[in-house]
Coordinates of C-alpha atoms in Angstrom, one line a residue:
X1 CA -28.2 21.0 -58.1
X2 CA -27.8 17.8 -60.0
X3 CA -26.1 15.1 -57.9
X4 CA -24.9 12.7 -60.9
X5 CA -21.3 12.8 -60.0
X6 CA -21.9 11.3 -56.8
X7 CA -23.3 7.8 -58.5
X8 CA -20.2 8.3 -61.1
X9 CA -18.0 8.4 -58.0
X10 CA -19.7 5.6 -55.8
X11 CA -18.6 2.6 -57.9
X12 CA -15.2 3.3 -57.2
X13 CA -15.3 3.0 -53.8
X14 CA -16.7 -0.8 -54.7
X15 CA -15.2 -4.1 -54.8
X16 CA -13.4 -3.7 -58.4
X17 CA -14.8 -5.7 -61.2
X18 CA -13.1 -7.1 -65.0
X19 CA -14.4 -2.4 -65.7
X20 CA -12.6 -1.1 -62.9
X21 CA -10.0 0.7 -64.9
X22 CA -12.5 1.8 -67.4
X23 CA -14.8 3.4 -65.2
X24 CA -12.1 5.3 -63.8
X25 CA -11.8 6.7 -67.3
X26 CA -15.0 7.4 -67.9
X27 CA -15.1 9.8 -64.6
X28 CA -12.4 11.3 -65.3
X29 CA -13.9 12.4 -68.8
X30 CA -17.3 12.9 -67.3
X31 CA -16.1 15.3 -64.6
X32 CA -13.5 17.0 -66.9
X33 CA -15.0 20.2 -67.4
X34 CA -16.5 21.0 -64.2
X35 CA -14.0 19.6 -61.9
X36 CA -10.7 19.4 -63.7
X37 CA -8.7 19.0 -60.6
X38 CA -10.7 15.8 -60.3
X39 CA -9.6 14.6 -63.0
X40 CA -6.1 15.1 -62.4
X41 CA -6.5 13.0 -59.6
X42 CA -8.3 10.1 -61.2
X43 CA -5.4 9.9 -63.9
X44 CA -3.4 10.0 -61.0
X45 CA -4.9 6.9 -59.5
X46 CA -5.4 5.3 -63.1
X47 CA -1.3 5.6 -63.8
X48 CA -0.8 3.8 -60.1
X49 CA -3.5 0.8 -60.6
X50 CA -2.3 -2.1 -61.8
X51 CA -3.7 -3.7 -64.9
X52 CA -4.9 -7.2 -63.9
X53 CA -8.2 -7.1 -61.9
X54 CA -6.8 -10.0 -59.3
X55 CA -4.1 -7.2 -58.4
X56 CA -6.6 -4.1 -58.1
X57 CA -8.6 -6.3 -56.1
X58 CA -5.8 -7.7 -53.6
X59 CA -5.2 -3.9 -53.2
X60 CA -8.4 -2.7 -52.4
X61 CA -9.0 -5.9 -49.8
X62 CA -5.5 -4.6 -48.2
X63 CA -6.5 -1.1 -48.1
X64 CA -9.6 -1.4 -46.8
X65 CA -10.7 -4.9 -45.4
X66 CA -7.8 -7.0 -44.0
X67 CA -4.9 -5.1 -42.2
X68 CA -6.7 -2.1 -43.4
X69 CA -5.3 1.1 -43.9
X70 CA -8.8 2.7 -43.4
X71 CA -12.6 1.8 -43.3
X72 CA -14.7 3.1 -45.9
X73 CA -17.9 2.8 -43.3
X74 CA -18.0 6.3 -42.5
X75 CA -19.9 6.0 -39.3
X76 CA -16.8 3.5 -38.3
X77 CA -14.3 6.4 -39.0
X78 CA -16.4 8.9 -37.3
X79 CA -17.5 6.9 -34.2
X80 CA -15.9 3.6 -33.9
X81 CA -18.2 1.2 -32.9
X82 CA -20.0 3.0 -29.8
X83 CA -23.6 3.2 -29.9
X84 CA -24.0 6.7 -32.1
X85 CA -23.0 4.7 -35.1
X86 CA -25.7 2.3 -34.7
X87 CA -27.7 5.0 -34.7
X88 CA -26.2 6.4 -37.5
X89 CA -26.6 2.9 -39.4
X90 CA -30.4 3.0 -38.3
X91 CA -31.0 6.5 -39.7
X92 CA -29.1 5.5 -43.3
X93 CA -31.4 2.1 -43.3
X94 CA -34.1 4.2 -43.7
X95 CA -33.0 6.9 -46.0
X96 CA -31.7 3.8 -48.7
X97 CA -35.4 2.1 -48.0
X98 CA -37.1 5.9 -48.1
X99 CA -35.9 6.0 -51.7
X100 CA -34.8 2.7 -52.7
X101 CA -31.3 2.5 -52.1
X102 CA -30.3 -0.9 -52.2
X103 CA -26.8 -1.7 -49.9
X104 CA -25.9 -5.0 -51.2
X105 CA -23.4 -6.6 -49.0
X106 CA -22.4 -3.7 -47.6
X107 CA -23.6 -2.1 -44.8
X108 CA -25.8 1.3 -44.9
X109 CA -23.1 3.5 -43.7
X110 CA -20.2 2.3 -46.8
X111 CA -18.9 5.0 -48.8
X112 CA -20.2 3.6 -52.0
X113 CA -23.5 3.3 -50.5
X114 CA -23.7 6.5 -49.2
X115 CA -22.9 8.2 -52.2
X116 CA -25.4 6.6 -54.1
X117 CA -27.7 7.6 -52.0
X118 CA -26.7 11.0 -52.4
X119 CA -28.8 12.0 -55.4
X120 CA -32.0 10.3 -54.2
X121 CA -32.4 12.3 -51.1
X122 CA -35.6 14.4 -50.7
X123 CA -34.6 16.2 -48.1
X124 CA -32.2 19.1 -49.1
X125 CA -31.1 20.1 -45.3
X126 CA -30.5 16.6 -44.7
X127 CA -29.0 15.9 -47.7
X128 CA -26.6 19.2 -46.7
X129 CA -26.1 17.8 -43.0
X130 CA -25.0 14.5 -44.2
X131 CA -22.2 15.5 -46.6
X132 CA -21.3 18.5 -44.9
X133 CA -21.5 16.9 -41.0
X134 CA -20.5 13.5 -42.3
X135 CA -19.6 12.5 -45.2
X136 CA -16.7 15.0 -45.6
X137 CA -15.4 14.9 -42.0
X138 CA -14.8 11.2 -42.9
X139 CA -13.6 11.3 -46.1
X140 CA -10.8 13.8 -44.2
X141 CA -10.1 11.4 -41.7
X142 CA -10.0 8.7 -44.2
X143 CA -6.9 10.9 -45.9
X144 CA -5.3 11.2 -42.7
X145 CA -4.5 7.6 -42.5
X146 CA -2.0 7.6 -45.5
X147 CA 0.0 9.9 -44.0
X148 CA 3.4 7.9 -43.2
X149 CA 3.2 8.0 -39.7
X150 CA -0.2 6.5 -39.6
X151 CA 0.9 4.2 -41.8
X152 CA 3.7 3.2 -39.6
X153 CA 1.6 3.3 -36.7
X154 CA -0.9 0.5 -38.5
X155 CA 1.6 -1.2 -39.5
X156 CA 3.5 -2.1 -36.1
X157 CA 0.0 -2.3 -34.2
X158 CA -0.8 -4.8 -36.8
X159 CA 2.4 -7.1 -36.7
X160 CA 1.9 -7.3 -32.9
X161 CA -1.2 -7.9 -32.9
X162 CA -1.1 -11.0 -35.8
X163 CA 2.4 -11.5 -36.1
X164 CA 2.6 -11.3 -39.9
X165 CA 2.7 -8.0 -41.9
X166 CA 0.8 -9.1 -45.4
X167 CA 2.9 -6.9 -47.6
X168 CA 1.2 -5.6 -50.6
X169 CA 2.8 -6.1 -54.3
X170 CA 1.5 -2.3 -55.3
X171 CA 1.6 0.9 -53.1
X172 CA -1.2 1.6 -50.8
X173 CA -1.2 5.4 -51.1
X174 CA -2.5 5.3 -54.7
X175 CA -5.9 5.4 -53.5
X176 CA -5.1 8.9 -51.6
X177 CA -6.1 9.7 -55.2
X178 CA -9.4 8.4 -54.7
X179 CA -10.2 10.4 -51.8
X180 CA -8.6 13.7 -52.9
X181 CA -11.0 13.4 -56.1
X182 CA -14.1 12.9 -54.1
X183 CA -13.6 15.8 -51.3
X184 CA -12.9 17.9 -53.9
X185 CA -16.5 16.9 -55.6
X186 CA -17.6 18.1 -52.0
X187 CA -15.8 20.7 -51.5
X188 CA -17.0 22.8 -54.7
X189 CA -20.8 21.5 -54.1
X190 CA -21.3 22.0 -50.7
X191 CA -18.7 24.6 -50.1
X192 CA -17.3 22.8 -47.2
X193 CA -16.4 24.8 -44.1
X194 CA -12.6 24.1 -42.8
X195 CA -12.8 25.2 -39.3
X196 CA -14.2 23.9 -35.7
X197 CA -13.9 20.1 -37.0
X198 CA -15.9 18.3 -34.3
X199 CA -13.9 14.8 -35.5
X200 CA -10.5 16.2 -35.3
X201 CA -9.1 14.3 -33.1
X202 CA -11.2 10.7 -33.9
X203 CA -8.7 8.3 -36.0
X204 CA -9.1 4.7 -38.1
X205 CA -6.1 4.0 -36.3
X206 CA -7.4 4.8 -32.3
X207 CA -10.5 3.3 -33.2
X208 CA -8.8 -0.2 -34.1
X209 CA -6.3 -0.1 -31.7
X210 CA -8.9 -0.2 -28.8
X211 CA -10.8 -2.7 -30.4
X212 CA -7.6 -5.4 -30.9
X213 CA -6.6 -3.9 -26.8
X214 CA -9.8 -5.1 -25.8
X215 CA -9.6 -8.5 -28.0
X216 CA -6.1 -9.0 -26.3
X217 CA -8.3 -8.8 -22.4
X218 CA -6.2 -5.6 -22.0
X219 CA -9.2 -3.8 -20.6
X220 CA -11.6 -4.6 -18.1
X221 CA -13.2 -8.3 -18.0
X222 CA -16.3 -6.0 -17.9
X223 CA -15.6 -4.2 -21.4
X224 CA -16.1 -5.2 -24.6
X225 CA -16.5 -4.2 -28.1
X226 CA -20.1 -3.1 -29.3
X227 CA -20.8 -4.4 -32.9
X228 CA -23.9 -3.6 -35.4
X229 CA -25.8 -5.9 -37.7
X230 CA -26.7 -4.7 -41.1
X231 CA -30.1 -2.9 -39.6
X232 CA -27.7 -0.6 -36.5
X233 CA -28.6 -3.3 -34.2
X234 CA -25.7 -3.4 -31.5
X235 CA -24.8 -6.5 -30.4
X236 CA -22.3 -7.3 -27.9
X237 CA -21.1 -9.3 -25.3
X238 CA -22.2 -11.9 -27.5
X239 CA -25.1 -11.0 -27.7

């Protein structure tokens, strides 16, 4: 099975550059003919997006990095930061090194990342497991935050917590588009099964509202929030 799409797809889950608009295109055209529907959704995103790069790129920072609507680190959406997701960043470091992957800034479990590493893997069962156990669940739970109540939820948890709202100049939801094109991609090459979820119930939003309860000393002076380094290393409690 020929993985290509998944490289196409990666750079637009990246910080956009001065080509963002145009490599939307260019999947779009690419992935015409075998996934139309794709396509569809990438025009869709394309007739949202603002021209001027500044703008795309003050949307993607307040979709996904400062008063976020979701993470694109999908062992953040599927684990918060408890200690399976470092393991889950320790297993991806070496998958990217097995093959060469380079991460850049990001860290091993980013969405971009991941799906670059995609058509590199050896491994077909693994390959299998990780889209199937992982990379779709969280691309699903990743939808699930633009729904408006989420949205709302977000929202009000995050004007408590810093006391301004940044308000965006474009819609947030556009990028719904994004990930509707991408579990589609999965969807027809790993023919995805719908049923017995194990991260139904696991949200963006319940993951960050116990970490900003904890940073407010709402929980126990014993508690506190496990982070990773960029090799799955936690470190916490300062450490």
């Amino acid at each position: 099975m020929e993985l290509n799409q998944y490289r196409l797809l990666s750079k637009l889950f990246d910080y956009p550059d001065d080509s963002y608009r145009e490599h939307i295109t260019k999947v779009a055209e690419a992935l015409r003919a075998e996934y139309p529907s794709v396509s569809v959704e990438l025009e869709g995103l394309l007739k949202l997006l603002p021209v001027d790069t500044y703008d795309i790129q003050e949307l993607y920072t307040k979709s996904f990095e400062v008063q976020a609507v979701t993470s694109l680190e999908i062992g953040y959406v599927l684990y918060g930061d408890d200690y399976t997701r470092g393991e889950v960043l320790s297993n991806l470091n070496a998958e990217h090194k097995a093959v060469g992957n380079e991460c850049g800034g990001e860290l091993s479990d980013h969405l971009g990342n991941v799906l670059r590493l995609i058509p590199k893997m050896r491994d077909k069962k693994l390959l299998n497991d990780l889209a199937t156990l992982m990379v779709a669940p969280a691309v699903e739970n990743m939808m699930k935050e633009y729904t408006p109540s989420s949205m709302q939820q977000k929202d009000k948890l995050y004007k408590k917590q810093y006391k301004t709202l940044i308000i965006p100049a474009f819609p947030l939801g556009m990028f719904l588009h994004l990930f509707k094109a991408l579990y589609i991609v999965l969807d027809s090459d790993f023919e995805l099964i719908k049923e017995n979820k194990p991260f139904e119930d696991v949200s963006f939003f319940g993951f960050l509202k116990s970490e900003l309860e904890v940073e407010e000393g709402k929980k126990s002076s014993n508690s506190c929030s496990t982070t990773f380094n960029t090799c799955g290393t936690p470190t916490s409690c300062g450490v």
